[in-house]
N, CA and C atoms as an extended XYZ file, in Angstrom:
489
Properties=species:S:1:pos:R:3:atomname:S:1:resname:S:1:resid:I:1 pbc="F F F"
N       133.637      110.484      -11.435 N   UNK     1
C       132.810      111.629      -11.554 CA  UNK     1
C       132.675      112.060      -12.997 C   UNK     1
N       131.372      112.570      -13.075 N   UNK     2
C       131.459      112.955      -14.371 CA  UNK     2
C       131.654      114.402      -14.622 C   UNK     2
N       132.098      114.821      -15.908 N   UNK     3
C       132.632      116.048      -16.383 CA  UNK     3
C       131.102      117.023      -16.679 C   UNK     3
N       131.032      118.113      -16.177 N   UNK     4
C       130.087      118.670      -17.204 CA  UNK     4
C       130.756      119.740      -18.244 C   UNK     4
N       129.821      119.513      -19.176 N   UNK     5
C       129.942      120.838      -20.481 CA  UNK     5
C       128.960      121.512      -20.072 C   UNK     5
N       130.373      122.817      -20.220 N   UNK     6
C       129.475      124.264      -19.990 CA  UNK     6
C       129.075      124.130      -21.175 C   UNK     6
N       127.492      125.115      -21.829 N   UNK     7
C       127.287      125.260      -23.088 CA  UNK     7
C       127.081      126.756      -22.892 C   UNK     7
N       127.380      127.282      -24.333 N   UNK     8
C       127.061      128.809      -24.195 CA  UNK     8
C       126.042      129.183      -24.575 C   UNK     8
N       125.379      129.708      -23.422 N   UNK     9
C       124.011      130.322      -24.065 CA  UNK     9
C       123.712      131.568      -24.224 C   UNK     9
N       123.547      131.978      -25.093 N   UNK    10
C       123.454      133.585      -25.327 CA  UNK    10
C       122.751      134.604      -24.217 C   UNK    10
N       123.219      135.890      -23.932 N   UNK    11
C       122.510      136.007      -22.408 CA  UNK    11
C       122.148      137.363      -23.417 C   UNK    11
N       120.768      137.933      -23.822 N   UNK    12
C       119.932      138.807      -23.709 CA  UNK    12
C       121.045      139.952      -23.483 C   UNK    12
N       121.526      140.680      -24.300 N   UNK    13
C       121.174      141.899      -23.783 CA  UNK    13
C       120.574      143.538      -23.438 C   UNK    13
N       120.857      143.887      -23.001 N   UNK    14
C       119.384      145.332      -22.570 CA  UNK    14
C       118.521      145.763      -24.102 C   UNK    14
N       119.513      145.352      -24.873 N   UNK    15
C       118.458      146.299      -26.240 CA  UNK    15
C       117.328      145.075      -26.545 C   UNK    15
N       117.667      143.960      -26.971 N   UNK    16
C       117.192      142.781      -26.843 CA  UNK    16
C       116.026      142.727      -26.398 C   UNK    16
N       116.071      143.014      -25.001 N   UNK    17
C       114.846      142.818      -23.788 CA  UNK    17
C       113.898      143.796      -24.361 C   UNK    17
N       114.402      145.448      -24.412 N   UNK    18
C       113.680      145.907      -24.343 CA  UNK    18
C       112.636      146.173      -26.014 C   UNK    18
N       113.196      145.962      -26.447 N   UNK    19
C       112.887      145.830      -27.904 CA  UNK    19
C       111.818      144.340      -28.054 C   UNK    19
N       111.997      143.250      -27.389 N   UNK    20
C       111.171      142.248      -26.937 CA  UNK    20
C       109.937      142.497      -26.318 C   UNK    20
N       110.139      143.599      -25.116 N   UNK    21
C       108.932      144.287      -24.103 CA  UNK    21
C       108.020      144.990      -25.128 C   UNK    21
N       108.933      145.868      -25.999 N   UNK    22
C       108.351      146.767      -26.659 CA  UNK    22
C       107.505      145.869      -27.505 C   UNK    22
N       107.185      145.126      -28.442 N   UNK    23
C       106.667      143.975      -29.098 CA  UNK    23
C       106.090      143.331      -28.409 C   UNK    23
N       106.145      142.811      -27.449 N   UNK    24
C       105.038      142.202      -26.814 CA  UNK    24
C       103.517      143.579      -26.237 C   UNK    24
N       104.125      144.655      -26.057 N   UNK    25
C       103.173      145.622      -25.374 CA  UNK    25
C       102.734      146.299      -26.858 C   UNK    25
N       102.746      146.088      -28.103 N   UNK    26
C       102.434      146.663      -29.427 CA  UNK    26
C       101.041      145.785      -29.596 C   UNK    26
N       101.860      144.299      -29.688 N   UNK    27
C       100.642      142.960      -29.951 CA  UNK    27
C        99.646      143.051      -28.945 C   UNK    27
N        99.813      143.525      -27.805 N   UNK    28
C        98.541      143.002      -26.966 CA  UNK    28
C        97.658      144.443      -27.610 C   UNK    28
N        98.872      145.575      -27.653 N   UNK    29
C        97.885      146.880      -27.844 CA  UNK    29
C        96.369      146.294      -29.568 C   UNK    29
N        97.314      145.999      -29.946 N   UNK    30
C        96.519      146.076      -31.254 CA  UNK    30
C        95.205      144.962      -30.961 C   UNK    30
N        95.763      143.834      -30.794 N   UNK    31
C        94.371      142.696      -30.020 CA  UNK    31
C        93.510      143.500      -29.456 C   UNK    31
N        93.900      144.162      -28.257 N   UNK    32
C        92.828      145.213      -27.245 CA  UNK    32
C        92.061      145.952      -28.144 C   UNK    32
N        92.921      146.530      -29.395 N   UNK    33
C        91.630      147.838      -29.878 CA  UNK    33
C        91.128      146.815      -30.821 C   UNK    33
N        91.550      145.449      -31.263 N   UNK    34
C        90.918      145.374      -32.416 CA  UNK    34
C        89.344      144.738      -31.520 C   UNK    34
N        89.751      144.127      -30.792 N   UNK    35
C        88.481      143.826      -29.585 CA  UNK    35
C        87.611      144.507      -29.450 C   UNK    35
N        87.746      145.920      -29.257 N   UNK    36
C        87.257      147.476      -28.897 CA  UNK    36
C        86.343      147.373      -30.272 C   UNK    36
N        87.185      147.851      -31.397 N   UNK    37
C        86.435      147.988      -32.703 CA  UNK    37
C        85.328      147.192      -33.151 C   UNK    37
N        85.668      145.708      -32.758 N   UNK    38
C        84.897      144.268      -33.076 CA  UNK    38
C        83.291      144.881      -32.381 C   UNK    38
N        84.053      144.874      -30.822 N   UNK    39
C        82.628      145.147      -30.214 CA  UNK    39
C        81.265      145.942      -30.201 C   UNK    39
N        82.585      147.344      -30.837 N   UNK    40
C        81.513      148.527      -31.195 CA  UNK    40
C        81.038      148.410      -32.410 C   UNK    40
N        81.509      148.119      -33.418 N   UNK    41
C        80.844      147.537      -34.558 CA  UNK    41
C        79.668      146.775      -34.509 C   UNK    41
N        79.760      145.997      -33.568 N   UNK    42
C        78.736      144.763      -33.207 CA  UNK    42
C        77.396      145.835      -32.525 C   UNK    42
N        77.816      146.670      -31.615 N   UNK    43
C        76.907      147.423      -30.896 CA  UNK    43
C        75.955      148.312      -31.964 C   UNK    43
N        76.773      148.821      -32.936 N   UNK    44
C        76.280      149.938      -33.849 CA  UNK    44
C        75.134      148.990      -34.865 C   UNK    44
N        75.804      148.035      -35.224 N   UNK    45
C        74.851      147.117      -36.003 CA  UNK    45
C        73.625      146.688      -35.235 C   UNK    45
N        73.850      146.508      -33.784 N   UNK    46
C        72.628      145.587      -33.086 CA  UNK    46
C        71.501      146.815      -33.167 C   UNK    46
N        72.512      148.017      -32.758 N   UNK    47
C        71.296      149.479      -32.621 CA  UNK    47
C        70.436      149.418      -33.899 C   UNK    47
N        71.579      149.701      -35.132 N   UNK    48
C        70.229      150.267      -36.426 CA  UNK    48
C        69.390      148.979      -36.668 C   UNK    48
N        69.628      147.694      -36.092 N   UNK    49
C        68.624      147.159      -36.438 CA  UNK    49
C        67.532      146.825      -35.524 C   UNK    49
N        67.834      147.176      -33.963 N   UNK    50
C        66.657      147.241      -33.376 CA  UNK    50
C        65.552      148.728      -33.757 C   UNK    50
N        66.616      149.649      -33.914 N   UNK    51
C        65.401      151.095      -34.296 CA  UNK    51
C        64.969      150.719      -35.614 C   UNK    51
N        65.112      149.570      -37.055 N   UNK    52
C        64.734      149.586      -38.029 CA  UNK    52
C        63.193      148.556      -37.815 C   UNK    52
N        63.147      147.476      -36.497 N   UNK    53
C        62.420      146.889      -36.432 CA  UNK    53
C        61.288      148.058      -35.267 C   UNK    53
N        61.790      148.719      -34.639 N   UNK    54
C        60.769      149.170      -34.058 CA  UNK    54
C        60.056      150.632      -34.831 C   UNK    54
N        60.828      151.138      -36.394 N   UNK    55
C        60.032      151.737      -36.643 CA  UNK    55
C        58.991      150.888      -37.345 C   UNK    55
N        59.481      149.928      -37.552 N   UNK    56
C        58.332      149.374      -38.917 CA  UNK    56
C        57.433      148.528      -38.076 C   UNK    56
N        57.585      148.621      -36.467 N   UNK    57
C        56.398      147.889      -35.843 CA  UNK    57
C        55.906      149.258      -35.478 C   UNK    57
N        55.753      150.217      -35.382 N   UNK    58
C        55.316      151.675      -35.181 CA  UNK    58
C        54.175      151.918      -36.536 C   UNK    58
N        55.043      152.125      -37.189 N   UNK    59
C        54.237      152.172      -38.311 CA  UNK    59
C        52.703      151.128      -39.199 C   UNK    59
N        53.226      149.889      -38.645 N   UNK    60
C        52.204      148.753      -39.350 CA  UNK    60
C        51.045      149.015      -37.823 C   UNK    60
N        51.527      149.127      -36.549 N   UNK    61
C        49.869      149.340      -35.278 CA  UNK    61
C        50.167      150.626      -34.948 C   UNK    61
N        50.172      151.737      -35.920 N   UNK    62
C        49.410      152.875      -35.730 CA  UNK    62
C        47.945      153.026      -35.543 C   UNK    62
N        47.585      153.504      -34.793 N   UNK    63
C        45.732      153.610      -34.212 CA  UNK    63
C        45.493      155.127      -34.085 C   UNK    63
N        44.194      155.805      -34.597 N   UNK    64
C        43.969      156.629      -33.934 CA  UNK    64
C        44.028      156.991      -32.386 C   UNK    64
N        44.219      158.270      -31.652 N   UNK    65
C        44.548      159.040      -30.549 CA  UNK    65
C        42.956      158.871      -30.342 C   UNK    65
N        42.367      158.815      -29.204 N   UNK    66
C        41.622      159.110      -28.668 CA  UNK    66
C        41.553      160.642      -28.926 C   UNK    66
N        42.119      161.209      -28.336 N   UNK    67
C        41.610      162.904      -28.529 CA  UNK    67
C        43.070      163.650      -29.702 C   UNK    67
N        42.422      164.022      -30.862 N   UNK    68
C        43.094      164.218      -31.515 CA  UNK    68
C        42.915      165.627      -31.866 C   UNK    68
N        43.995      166.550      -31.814 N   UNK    69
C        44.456      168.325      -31.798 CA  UNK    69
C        44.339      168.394      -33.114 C   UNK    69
N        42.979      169.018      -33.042 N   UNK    70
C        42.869      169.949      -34.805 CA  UNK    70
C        43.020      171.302      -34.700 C   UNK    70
N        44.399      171.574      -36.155 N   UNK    71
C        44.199      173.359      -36.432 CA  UNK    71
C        43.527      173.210      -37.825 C   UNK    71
N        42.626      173.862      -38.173 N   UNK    72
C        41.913      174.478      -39.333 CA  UNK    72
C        42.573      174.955      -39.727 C   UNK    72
N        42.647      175.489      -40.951 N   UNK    73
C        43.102      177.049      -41.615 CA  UNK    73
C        42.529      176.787      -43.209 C   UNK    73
N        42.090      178.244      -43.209 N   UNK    74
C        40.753      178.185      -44.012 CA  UNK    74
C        41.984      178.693      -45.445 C   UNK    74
N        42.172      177.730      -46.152 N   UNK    75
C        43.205      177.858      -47.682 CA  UNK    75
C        42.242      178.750      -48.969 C   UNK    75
N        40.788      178.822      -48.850 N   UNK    76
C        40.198      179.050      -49.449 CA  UNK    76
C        39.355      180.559      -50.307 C   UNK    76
N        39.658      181.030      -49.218 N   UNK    77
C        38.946      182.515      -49.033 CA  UNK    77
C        37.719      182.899      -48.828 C   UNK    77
N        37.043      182.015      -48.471 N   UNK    78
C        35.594      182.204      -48.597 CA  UNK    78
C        34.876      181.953      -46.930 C   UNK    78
N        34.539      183.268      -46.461 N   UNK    79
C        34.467      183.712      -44.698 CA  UNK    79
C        33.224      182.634      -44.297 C   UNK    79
N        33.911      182.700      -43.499 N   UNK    80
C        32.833      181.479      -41.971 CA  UNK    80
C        33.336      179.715      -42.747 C   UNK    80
N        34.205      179.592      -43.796 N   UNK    81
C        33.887      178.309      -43.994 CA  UNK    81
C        35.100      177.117      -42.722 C   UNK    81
N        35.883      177.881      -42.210 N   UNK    82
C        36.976      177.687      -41.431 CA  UNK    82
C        35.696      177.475      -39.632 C   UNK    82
N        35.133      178.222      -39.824 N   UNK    83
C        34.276      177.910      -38.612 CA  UNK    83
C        33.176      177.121      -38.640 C   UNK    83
N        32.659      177.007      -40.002 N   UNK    84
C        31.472      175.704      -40.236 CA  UNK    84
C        32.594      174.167      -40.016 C   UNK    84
N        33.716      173.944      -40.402 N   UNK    85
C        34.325      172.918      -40.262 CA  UNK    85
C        34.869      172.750      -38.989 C   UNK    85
N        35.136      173.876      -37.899 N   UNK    86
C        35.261      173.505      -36.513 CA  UNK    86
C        34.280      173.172      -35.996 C   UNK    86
N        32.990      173.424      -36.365 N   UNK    87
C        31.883      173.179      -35.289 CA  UNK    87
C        31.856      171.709      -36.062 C   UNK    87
N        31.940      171.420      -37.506 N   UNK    88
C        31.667      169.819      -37.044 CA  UNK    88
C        32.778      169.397      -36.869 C   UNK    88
N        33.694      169.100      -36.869 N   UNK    89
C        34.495      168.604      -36.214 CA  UNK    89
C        34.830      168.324      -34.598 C   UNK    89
N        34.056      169.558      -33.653 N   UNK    90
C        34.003      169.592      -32.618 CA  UNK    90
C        32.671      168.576      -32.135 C   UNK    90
N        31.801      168.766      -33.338 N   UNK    91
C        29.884      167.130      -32.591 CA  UNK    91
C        31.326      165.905      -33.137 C   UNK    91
N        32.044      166.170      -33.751 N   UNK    92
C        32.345      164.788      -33.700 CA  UNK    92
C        33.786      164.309      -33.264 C   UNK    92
N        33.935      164.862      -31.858 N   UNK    93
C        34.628      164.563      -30.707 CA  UNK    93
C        36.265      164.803      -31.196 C   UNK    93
N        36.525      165.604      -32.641 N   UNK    94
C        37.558      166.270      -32.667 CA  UNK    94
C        38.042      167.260      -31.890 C   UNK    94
N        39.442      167.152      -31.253 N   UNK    95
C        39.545      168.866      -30.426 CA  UNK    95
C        40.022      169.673      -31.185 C   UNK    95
N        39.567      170.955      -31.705 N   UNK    96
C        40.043      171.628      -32.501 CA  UNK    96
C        40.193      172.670      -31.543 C   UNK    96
N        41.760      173.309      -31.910 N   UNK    97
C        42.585      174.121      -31.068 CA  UNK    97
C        42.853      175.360      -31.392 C   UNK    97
N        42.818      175.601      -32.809 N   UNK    98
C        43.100      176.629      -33.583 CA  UNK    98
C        42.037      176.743      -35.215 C   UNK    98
N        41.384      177.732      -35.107 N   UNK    99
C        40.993      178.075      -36.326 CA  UNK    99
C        41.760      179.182      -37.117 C   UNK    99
N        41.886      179.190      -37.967 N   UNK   100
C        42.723      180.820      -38.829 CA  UNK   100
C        42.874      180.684      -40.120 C   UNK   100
N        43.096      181.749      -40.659 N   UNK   101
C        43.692      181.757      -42.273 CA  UNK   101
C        44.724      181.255      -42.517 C   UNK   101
N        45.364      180.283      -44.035 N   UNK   102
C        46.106      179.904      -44.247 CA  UNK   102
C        46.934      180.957      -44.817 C   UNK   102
N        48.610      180.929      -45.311 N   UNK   103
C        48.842      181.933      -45.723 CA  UNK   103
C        48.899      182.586      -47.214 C   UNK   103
N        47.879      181.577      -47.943 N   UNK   104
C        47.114      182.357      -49.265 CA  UNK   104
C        45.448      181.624      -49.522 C   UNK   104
N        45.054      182.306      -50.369 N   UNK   105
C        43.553      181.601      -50.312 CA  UNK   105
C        43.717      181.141      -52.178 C   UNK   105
N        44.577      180.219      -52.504 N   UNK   106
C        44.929      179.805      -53.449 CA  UNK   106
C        44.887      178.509      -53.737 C   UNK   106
N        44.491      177.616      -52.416 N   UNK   107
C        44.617      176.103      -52.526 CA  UNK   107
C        43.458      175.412      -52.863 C   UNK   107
N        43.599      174.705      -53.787 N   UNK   108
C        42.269      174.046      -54.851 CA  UNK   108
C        41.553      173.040      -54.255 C   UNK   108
N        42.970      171.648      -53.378 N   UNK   109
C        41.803      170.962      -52.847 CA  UNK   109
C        42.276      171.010      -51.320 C   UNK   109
N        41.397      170.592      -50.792 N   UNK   110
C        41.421      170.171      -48.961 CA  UNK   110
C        42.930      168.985      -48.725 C   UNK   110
N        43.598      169.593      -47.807 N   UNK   111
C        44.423      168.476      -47.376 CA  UNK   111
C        44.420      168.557      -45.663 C   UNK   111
N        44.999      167.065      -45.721 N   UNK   112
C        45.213      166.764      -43.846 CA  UNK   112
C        46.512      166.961      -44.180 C   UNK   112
N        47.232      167.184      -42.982 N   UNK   113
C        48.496      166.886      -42.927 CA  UNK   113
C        49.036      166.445      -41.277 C   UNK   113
N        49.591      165.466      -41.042 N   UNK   114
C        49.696      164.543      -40.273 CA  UNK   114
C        50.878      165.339      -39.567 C   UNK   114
N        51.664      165.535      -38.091 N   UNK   115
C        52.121      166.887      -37.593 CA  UNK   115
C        53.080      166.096      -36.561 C   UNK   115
N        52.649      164.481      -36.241 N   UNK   116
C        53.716      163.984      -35.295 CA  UNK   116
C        53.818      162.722      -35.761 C   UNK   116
N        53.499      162.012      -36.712 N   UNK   117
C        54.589      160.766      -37.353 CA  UNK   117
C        52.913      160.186      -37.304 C   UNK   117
N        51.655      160.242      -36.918 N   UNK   118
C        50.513      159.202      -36.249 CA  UNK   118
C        49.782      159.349      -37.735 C   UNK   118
N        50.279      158.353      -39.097 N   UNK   119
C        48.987      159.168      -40.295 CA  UNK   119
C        47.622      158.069      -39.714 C   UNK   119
N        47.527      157.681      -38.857 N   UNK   120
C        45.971      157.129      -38.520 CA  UNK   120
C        45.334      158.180      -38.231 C   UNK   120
N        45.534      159.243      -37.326 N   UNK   121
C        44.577      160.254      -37.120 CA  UNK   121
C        44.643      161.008      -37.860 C   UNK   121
N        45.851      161.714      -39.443 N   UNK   122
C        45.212      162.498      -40.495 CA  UNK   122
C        44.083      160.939      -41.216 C   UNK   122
N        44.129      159.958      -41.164 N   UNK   123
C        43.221      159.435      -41.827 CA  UNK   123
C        41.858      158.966      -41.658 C   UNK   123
N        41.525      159.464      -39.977 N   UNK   124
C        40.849      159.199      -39.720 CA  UNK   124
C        39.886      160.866      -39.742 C   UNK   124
N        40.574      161.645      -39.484 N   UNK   125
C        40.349      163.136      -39.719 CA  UNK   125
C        40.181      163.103      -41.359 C   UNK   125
N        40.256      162.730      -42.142 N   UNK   126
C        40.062      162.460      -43.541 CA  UNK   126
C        39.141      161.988      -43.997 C   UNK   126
N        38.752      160.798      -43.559 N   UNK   127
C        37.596      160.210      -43.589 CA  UNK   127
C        36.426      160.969      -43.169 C   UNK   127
N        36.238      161.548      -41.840 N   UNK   128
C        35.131      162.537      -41.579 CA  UNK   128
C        35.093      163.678      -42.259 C   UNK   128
N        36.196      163.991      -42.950 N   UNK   129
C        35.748      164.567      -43.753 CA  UNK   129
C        35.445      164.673      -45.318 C   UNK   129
N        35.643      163.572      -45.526 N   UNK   130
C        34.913      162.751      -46.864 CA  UNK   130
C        35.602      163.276      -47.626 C   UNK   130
N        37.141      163.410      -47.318 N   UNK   131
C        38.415      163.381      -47.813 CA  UNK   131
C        39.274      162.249      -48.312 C   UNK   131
N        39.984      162.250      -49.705 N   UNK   132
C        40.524      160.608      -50.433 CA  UNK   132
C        41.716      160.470      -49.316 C   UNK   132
N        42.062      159.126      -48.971 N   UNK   133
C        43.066      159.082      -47.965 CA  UNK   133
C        44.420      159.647      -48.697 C   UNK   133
N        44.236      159.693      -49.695 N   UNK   134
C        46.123      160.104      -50.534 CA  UNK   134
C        46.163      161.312      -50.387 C   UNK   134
N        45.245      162.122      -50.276 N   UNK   135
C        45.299      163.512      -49.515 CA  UNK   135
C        45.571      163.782      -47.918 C   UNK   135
N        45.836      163.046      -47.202 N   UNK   136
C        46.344      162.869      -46.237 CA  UNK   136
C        48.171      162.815      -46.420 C   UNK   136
N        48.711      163.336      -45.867 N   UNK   137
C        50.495      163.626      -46.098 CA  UNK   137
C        50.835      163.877      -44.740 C   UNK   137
N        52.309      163.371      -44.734 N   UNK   138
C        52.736      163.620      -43.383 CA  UNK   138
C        53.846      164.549      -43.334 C   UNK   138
N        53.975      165.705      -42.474 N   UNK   139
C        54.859      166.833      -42.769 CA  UNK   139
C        54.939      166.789      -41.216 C   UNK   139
N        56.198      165.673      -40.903 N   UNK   140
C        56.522      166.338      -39.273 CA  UNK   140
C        57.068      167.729      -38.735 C   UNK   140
N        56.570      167.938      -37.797 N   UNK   141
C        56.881      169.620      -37.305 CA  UNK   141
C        56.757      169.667      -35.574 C   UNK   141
N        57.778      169.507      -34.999 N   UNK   142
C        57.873      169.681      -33.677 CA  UNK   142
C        57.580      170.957      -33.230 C   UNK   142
N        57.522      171.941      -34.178 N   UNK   143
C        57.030      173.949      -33.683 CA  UNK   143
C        55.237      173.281      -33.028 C   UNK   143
N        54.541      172.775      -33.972 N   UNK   144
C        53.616      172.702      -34.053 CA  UNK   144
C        52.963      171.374      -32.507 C   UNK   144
N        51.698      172.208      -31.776 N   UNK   145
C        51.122      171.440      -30.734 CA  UNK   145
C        49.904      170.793      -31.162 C   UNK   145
N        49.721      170.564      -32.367 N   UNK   146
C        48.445      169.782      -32.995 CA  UNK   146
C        49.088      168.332      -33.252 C   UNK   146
N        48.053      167.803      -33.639 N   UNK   147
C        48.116      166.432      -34.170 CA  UNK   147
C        48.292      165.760      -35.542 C   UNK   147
N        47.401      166.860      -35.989 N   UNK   148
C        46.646      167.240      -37.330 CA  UNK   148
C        46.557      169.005      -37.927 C   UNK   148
N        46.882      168.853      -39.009 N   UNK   149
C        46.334      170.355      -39.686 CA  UNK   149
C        45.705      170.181      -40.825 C   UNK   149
N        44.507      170.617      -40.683 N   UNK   150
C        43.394      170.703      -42.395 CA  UNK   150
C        43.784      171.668      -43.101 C   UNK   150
N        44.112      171.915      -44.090 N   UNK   151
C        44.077      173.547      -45.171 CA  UNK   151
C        42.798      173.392      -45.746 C   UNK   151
N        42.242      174.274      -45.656 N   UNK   152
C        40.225      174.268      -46.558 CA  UNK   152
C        40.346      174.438      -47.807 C   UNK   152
N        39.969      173.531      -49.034 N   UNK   153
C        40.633      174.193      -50.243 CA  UNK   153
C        39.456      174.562      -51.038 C   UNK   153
N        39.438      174.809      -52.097 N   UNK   154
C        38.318      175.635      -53.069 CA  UNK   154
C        37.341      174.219      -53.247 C   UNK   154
N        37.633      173.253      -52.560 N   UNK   155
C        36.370      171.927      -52.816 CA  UNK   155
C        36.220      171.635      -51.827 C   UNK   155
N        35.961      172.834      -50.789 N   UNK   156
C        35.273      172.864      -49.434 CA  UNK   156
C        33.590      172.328      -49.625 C   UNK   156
N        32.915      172.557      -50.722 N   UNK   157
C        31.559      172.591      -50.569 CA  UNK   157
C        30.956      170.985      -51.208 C   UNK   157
N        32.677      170.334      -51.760 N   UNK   158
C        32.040      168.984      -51.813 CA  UNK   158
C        32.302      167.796      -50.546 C   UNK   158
N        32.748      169.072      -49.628 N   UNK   159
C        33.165      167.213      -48.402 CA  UNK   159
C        31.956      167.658      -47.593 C   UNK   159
N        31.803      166.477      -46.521 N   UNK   160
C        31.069      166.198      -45.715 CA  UNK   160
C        30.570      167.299      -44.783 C   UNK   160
N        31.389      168.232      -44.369 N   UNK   161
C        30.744      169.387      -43.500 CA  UNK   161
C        29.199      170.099      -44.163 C   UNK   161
N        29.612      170.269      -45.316 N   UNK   162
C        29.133      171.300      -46.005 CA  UNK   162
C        28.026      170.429      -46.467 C   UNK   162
N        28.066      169.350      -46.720 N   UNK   163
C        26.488      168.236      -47.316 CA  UNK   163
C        25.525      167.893      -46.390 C   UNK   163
């Protein structure tokens, strides 16, 4: 028969283990969040670059609105010229919603100003009125239920209404 050798093998004890548990449940923790972080990182990046491609496809097929909300306001001071520019604007299938005074009669030239992100309809509202398109500006304003706002300026009598 043969002899066996015992060998001694070291037997673990309690601090050992748990100090082992503890280290193994640290490593998985940190893998898990770094996973977490990886992913959301990945998410945050995929976002700003889908909203960076869909503003700049927004922007390049902008089209005029079919029915586009005009407010007047007469910048100029000089009476009825705020209502000669609604009536044409209205033969030419503008909806104008609001006529009124601006709040000084100090402004030199005519501007559009564009009211929900769309500058095709201040430019197309520009054009009828035989307005330079760089006078067209966009000043978003969610207060505001227009589309468009004209200010009438002291070179009311060289645009198109008035010729």
């Amino acid at each position: 028969m043969k002899k066996r050798i015992k060998v001694n093998t070291p037997v673990p004890n309690a601090q050992e283990l748990k100090d082992t548990t503890t280290n193994i449940f640290i490593n998985t923790l940190i893998f898990v969040l770094a996973g977490i972080i990886i992913v959301m990182g990945w998410s945050i990046y995929e976002k700003m670059n889908s909203t960076e491609q869909a503003a700049s496809t927004e922007k390049s097929e902008q089209k005029p609105s079919e029915i586009i909300q005009v407010e007047v306001l007469n910048g100029c001071g000089v009476s009825g010229v705020g209502d000669t520019f609604t009536d044409f604007l209205r033969s030419s299938k503008i909806d104008v919603v609001n006529t009124d005074n601006y709040v000084s009669f100090d402004v030199d030239e005519t501007i559009v100003i564009d009211r929900i992100g769309n500058m095709a309809n201040a430019r197309k509202v520009a054009e009828l009125l035989g307005i330079k398109p760089d006078r067209a500006v966009n000043q978003l304003n969610s207060d505001y239920f227009v589309d468009v706002t004209i200010i009438i300026g002291k070179d009311y009598f060289s645009l198109t209404p008035l010729n």
